[in-house]
Short mmCIF file of C-alpha atoms and ligand atoms in Angstrom, two decimals:
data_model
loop_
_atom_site.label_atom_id
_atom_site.label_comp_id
_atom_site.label_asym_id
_atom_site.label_seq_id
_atom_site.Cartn_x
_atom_site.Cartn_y
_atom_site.Cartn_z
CA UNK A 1 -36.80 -16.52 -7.48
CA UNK A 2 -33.25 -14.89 -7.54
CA UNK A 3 -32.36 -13.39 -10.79
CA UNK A 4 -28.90 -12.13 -12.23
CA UNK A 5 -28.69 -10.18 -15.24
CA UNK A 6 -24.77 -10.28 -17.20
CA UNK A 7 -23.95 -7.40 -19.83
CA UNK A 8 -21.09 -7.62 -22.38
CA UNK A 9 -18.88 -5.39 -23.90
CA UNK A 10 -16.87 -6.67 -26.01
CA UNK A 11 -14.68 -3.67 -26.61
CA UNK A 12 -11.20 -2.55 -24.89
CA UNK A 13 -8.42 -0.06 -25.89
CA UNK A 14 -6.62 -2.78 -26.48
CA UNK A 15 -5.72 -6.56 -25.99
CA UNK A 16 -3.83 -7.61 -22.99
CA UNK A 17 -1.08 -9.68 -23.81
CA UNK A 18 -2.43 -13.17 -21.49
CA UNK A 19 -6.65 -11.80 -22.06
CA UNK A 20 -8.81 -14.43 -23.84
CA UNK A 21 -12.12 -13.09 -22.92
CA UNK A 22 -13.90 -11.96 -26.04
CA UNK A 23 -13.42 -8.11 -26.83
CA UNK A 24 -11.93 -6.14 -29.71
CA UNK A 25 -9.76 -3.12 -30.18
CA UNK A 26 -12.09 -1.83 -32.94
CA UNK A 27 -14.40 0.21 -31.82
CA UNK A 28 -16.26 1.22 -35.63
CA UNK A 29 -19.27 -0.84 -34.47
CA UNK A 30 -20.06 0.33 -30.96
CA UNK A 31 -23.07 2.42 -31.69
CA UNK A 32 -24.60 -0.48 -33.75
CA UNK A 33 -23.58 -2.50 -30.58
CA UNK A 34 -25.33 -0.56 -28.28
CA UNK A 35 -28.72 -0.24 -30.45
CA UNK A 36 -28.56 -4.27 -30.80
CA UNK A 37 -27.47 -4.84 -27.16
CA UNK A 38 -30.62 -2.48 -26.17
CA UNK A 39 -32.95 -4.94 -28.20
CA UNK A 40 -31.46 -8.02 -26.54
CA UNK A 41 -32.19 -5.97 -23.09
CA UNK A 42 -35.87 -5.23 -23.55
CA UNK A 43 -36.69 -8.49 -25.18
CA UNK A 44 -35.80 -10.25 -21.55
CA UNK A 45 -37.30 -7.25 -19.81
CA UNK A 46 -40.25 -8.26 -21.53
CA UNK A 47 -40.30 -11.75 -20.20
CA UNK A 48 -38.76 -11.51 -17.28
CA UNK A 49 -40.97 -8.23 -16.55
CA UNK A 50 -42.71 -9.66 -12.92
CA UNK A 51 -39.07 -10.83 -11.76
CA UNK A 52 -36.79 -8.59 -9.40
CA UNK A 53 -33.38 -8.58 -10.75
CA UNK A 54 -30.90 -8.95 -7.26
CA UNK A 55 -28.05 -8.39 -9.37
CA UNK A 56 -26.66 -6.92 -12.77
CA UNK A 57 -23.01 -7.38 -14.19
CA UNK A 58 -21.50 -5.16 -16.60
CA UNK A 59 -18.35 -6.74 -17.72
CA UNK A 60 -16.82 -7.75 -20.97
CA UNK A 61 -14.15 -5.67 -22.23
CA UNK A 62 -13.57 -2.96 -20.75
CA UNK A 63 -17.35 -1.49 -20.44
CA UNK A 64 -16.13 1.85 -19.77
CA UNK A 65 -14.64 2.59 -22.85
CA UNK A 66 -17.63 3.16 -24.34
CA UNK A 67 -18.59 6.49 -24.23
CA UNK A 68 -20.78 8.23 -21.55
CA UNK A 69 -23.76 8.67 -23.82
CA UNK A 70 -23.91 5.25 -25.04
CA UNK A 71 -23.29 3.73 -21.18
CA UNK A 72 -26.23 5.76 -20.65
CA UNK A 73 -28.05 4.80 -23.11
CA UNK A 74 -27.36 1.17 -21.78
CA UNK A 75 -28.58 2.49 -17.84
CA UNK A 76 -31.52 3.55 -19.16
CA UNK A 77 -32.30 0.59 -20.74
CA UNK A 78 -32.02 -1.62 -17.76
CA UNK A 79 -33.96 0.82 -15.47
CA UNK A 80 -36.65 1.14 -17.65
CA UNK A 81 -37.08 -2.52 -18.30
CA UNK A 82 -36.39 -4.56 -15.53
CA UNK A 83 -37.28 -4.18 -12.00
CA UNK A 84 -34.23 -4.64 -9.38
CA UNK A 85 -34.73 -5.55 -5.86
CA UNK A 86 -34.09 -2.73 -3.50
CA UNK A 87 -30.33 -3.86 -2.74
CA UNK A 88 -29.69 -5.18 -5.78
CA UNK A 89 -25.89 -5.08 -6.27
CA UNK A 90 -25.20 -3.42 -9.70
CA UNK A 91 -21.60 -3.67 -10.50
CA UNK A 92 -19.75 -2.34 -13.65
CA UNK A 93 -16.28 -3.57 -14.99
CA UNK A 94 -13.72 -0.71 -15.28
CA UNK A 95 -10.24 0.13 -15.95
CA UNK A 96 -8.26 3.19 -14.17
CA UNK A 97 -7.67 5.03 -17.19
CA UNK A 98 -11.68 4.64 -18.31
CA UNK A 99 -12.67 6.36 -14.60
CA UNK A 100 -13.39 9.94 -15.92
CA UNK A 101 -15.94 12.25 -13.93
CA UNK A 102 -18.25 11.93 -16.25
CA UNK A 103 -18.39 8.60 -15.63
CA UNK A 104 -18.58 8.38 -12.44
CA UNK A 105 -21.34 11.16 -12.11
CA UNK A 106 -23.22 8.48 -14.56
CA UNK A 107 -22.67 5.99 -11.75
CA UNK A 108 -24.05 8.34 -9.24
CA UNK A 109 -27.36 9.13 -11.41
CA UNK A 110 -28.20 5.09 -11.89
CA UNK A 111 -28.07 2.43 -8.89
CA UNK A 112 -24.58 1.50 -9.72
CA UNK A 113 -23.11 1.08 -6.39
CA UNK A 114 -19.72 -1.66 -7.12
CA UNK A 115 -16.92 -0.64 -9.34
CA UNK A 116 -14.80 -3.56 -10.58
CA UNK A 117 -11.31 -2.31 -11.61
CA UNK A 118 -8.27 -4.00 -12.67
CA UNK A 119 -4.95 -3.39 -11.77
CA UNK A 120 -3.32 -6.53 -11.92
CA UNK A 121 0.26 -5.43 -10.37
CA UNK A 122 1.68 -1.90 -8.69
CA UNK A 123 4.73 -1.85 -11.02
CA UNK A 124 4.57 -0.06 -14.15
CA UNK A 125 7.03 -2.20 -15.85
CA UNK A 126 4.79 -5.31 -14.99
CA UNK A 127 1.96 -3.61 -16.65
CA UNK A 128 3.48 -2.55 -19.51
CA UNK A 129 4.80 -6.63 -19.72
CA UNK A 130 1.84 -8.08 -19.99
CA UNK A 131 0.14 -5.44 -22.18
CA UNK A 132 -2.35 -3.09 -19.90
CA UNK A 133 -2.74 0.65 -20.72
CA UNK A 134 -2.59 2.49 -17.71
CA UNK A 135 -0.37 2.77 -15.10
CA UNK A 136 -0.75 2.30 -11.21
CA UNK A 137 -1.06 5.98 -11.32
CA UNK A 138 -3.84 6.22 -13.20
CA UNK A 139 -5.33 3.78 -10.64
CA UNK A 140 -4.85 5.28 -7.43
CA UNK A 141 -6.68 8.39 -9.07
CA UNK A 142 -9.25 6.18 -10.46
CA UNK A 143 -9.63 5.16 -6.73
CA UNK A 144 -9.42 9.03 -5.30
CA UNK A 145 -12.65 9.96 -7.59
CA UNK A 146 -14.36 7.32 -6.72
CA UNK A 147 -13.93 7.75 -2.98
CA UNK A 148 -14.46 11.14 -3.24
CA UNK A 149 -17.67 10.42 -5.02
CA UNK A 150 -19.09 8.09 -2.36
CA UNK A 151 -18.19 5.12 -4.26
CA UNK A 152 -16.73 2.76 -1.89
CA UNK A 153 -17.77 -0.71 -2.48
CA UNK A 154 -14.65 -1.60 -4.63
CA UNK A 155 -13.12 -4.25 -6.29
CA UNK A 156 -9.37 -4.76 -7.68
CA UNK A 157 -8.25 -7.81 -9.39
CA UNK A 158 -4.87 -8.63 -9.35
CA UNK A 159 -2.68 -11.13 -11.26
CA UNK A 160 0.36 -13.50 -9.48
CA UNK A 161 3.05 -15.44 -11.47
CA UNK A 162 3.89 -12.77 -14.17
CA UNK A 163 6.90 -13.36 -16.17
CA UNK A 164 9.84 -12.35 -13.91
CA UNK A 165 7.74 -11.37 -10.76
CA UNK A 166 9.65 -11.66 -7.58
CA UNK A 167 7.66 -12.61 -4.29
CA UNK A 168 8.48 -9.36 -2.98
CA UNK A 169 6.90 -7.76 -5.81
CA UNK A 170 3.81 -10.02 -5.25
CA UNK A 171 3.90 -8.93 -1.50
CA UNK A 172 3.79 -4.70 -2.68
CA UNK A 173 1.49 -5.11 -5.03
CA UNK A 174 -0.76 -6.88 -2.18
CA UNK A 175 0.02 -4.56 0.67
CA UNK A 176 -0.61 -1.46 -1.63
CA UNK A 177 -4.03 -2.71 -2.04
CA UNK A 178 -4.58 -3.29 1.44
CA UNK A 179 -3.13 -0.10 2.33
CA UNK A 180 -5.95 1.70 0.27
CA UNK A 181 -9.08 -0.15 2.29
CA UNK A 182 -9.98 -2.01 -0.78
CA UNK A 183 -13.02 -3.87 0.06
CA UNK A 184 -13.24 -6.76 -2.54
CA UNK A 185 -9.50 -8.15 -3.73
CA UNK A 186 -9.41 -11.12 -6.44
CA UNK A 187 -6.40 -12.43 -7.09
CA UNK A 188 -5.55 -14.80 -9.73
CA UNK A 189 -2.72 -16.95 -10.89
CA UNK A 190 -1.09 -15.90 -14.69
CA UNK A 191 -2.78 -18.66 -16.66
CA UNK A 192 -2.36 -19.29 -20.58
CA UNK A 193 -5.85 -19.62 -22.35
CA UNK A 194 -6.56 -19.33 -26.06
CA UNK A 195 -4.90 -18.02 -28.34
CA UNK A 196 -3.46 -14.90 -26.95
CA UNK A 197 -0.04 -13.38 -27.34
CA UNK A 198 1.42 -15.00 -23.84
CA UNK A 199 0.46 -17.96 -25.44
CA UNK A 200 2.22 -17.62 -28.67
CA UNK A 201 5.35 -16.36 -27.20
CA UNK A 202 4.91 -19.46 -24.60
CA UNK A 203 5.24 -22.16 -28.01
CA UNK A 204 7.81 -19.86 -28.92
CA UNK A 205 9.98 -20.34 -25.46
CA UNK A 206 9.71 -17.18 -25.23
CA UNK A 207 8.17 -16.51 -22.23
CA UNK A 208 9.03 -18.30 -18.84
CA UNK A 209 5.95 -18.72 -16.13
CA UNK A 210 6.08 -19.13 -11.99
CA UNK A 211 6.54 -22.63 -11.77
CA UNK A 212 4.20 -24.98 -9.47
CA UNK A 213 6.17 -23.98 -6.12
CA UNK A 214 6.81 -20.20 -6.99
CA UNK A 215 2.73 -19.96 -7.99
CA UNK A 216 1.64 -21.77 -4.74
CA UNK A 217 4.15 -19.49 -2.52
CA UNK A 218 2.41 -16.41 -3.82
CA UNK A 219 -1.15 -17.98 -3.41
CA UNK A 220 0.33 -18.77 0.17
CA UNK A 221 1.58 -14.88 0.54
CA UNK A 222 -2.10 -13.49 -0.34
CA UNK A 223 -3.86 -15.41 2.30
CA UNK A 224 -1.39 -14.01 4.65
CA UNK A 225 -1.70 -10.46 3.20
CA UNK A 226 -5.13 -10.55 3.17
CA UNK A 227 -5.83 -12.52 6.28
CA UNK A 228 -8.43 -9.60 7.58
CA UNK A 229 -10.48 -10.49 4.61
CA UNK A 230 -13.26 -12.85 4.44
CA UNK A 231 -11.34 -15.66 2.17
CA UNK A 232 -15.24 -16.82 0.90
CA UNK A 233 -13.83 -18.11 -2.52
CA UNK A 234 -10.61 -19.81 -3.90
CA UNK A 235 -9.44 -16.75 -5.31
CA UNK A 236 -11.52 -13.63 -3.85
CA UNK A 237 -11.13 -11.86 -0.67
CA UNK A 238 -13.70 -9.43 0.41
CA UNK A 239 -14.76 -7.38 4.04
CA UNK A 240 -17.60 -8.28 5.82
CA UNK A 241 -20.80 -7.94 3.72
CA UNK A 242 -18.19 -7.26 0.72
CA UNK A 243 -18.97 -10.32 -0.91
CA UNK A 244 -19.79 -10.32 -4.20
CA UNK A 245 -23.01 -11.07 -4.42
CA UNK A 246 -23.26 -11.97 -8.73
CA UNK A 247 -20.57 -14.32 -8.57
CA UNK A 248 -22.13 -16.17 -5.84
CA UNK A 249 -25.60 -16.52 -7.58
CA UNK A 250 -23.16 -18.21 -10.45
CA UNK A 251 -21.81 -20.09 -7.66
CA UNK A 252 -25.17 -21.31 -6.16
CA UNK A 253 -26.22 -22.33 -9.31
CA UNK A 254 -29.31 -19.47 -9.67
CA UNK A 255 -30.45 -18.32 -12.64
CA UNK A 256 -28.96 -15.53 -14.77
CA UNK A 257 -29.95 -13.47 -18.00
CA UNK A 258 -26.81 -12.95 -20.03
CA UNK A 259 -27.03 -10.23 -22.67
CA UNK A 260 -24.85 -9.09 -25.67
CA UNK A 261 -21.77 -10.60 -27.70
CA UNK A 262 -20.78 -13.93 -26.70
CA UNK A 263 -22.75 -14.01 -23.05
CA UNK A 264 -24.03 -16.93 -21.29
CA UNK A 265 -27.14 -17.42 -19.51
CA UNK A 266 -28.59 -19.79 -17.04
CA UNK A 267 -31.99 -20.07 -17.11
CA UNK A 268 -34.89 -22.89 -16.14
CA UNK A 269 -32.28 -25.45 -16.44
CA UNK A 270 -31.26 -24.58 -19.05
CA UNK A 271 -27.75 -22.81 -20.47
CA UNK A 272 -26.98 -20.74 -23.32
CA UNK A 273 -24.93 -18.93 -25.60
CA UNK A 274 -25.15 -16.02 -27.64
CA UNK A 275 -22.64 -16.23 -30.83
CA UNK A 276 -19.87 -14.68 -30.84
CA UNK A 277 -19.00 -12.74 -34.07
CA UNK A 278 -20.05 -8.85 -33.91
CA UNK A 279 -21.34 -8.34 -37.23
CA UNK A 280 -23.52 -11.47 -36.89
CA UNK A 281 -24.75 -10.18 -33.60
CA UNK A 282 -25.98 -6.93 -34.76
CA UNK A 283 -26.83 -7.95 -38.34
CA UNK A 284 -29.31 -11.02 -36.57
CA UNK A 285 -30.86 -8.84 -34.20
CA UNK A 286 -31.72 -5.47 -36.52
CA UNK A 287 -33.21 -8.15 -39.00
CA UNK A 288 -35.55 -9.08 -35.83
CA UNK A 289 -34.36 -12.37 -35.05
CA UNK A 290 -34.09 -11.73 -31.08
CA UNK A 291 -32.50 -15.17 -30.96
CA UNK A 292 -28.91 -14.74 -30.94
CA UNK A 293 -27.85 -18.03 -29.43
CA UNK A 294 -25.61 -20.61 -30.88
CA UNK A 295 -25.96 -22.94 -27.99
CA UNK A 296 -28.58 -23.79 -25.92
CA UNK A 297 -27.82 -26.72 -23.23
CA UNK A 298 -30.50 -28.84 -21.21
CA UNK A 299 -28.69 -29.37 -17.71
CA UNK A 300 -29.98 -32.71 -16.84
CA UNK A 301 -30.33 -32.86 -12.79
CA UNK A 302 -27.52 -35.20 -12.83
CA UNK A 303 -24.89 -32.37 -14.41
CA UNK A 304 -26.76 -29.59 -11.64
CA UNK A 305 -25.60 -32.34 -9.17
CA UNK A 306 -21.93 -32.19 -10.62
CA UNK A 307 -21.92 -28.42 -10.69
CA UNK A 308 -23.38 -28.25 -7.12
CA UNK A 309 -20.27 -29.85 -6.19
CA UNK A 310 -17.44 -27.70 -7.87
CA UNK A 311 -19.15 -24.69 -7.60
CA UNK A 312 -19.39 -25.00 -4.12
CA UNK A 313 -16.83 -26.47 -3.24
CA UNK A 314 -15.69 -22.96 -4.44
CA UNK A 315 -16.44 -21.11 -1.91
CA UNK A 316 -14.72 -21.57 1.72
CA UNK A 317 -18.23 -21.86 3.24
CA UNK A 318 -18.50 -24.97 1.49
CA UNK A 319 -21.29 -27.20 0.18
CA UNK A 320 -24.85 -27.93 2.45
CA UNK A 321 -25.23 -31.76 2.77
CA UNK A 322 -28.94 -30.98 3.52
CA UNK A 323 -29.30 -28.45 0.48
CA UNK A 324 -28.15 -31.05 -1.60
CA UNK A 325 -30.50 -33.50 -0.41
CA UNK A 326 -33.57 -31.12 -0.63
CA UNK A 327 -32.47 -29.32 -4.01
CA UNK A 328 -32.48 -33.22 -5.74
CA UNK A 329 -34.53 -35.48 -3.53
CA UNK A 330 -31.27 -37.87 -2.89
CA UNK A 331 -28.04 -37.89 -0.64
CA UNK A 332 -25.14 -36.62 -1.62
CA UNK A 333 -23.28 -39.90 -0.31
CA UNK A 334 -25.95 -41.75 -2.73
CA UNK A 335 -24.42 -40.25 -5.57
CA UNK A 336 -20.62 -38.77 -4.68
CA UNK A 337 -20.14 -41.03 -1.36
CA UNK A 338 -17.04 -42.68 -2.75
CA UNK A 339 -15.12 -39.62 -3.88
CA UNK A 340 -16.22 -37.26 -0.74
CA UNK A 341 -15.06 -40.19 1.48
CA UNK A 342 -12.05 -40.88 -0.73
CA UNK A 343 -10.82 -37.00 -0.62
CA UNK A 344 -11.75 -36.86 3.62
CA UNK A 345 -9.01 -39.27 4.03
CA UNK A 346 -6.78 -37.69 1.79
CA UNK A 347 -7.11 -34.68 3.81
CA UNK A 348 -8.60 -32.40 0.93
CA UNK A 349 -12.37 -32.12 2.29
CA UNK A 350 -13.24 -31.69 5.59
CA UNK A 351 -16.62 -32.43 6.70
CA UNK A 352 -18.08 -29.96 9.19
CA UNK A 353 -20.27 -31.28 12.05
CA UNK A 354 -21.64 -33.80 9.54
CA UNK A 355 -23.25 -31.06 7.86
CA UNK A 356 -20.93 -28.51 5.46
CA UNK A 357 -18.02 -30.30 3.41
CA UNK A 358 -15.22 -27.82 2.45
CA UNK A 359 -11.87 -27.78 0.78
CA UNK A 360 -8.98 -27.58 3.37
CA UNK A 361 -5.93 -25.29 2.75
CA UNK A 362 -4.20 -28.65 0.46
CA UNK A 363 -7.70 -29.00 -1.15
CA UNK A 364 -7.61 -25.74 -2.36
CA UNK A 365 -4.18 -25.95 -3.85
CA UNK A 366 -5.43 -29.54 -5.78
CA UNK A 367 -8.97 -28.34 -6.21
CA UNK A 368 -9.15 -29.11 -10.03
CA UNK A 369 -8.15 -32.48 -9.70
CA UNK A 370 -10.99 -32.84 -6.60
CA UNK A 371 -13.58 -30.85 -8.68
CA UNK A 372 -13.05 -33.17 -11.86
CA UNK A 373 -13.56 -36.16 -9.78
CA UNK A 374 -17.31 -35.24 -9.26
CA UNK A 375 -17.74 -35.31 -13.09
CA UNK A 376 -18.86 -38.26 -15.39
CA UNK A 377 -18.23 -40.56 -12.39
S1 SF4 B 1 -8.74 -4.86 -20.37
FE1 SF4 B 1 -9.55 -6.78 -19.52
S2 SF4 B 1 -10.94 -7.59 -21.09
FE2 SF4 B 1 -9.69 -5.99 -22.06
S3 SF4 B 1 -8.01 -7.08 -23.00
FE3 SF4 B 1 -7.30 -6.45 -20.97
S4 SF4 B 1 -7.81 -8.16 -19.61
FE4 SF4 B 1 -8.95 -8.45 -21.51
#
């Protein structure tokens, strides 16, 4: 059985200007945190204890803003409860300014072997625009030690359609990238969730965004850029063997332990969620009550059949007619026939040798109007 295990840390310097994920500036409670989040950890050690874990997430937040003795503290507590496969991909969330050698020497002492960073742009001005703390600087350092470390399995994300980004601008902040052998690039279009402060100043009219045309130019631009990448999802680019191999157990629909504020997990069928207020968190688990979810969803087979569609229909090598047939006892035409036949002749899925449907180049630029199709039909 393939196993994931997510981490959050719900903590960062402080809050980018367009960032809904759920972290705080405030970082009184951290140690309490880390002494709840270590609970959480060894309670699913304990059940999961005959289960290799193929691959561990440390996200959130900015993870490495904690400090090196409570990161370790967090290592330690995954080593010494669950048992990863012997490649299992362990990757940790960080930004450039949080890369410190004492970090990374922490990285070198556990199996952490992928370093997610974010960048989002090359300009300075663009970062200070949209509210990040460090500059590209700060990065290209970040990415020296690393290196110079042995730590080369990379990623950088990077953002398109910032207020007032020109194409050109776009185009550097691709090509500096590139330039620095970055295996794993995701790239992501400036989106307004929640109730950030893009979104404010947005209701305000005070912030203008890349229109339809200008967004799918620069989506356009970073498939050129990046054309000696393996494109193997909508909006992530890696090298051969690159891939990232957590997102694509989300993506195949495997199961996943999700530990700490606000994670999610996926497990026998079923999905939850931990709540999401930090006091509650740690107050709940030091009385003993392991059971921090607020949510806990049955998905029937019928919703796994939805979400075997758009998931897959993520990734550019597409969705196994035969998988889907063997994974639910039925055909795929039995139960999405009309709309895979309906978006064929549109020109939006192309079906491979009668075997592997994937989005073509217009699917992917329509793809949530194709994957909300294959819900509640
Ligand atoms: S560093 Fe990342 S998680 Fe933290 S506020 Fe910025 S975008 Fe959000």
């Amino acid at each position: 059985m393939e196993l994931g295990l997510y981490v959050h840390i719900p903590f960062c310097k402080s809050k980018c200007h367009y960032c809904d994920f759920l972290s705080y500036s405030r970082m009184d409670l951290v140690e309490e945190y880390v002494n709840a989040l270590n609970k959480e950890i060894k309670s699913y050690g304990q059940l999961f204890k005959n289960t290799q874990i193929q691959s561990i997430f440390i996200g959130g937040g900015t993870p490495t803003v904690l400090p090196p003795y409570l990161l370790e503290q967090i290592y330690n507590c995954i080593v010494d409860n669950f048992v990863l496969s012997e490649d299992c991909e362990w990757t940790i969330e960080a930004n450039p300014d949080t890369v410190t050698n004492e970090q990374v020497v922490l990285f070198r002492k556990y199996p952490i072997n992928r370093i997610s960073l974010g960048l989002q742009a090359v300009q300075d001005y663009h970062l200070k625009n949209i509210g990040r703390v460090h500059s590209f600087k700060q990065w290209e350092n970040a990415i020296f030690l690393l290196k110079s470390n042995g730590i080369t399995n990379i990623n950088t994300d990077l953002i398109f359609g910032l207020p007032n980004q020109t194409l050109q601008e776009w185009e550097e902040s691709l090509n500096t990238v590139v330039k620095y052998n970055i295996p794993h690039i995701s790239a992501y279009s400036l989106t307004l969730e929640g109730d950030t402060k893009f979104t404010k100043m947005y209701e305000k009219g005070e912030l203008t965004l890349a229109d339809e045309t200008l967004d799918r130019q620069m989506y356009n631009i970073a498939k050129d850029i990046l054309n000696s990448y393996n494109h193997y999802e909508i909006s992530n680019w890696a090298k051969n063997g690159k891939e990232c191999k957590h997102n694509i157990l989300y993506w195949k629909q495997k199961q996943y332990i999700g530990v700490g504020l606000g994670a999610s997990g996926y497990i026998s069928s079923s999905r939850y969620t931990n709540i999401r207020n930090l006091k509650d968190y740690i107050m709940n688990i030091n009385n003993n009550n392991l059971s921090v979810q607020e949510g806990n969803e049955y998905i029937t087979p019928r919703m796994q059949q939805e979400e075997f569609m758009f998931l897959g229909l993520r990734m550019r090598s597409g969705i196994d007619i035969n998988e889907f047939q063997k994974l639910f006892g039925v055909e795929i035409y039995d139960i999405f026939g009309n709309q895979i036949d309906r978006w064929i002749k549109q020109g939006v899925i192309r079906n491979n040798n009668n075997n592997i449907l994937n989005l073509t180049d217009y699917g992917i630029d329509i793809s949530n109007i194709i994957f909300a199709s294959f819900l509640n039909i």
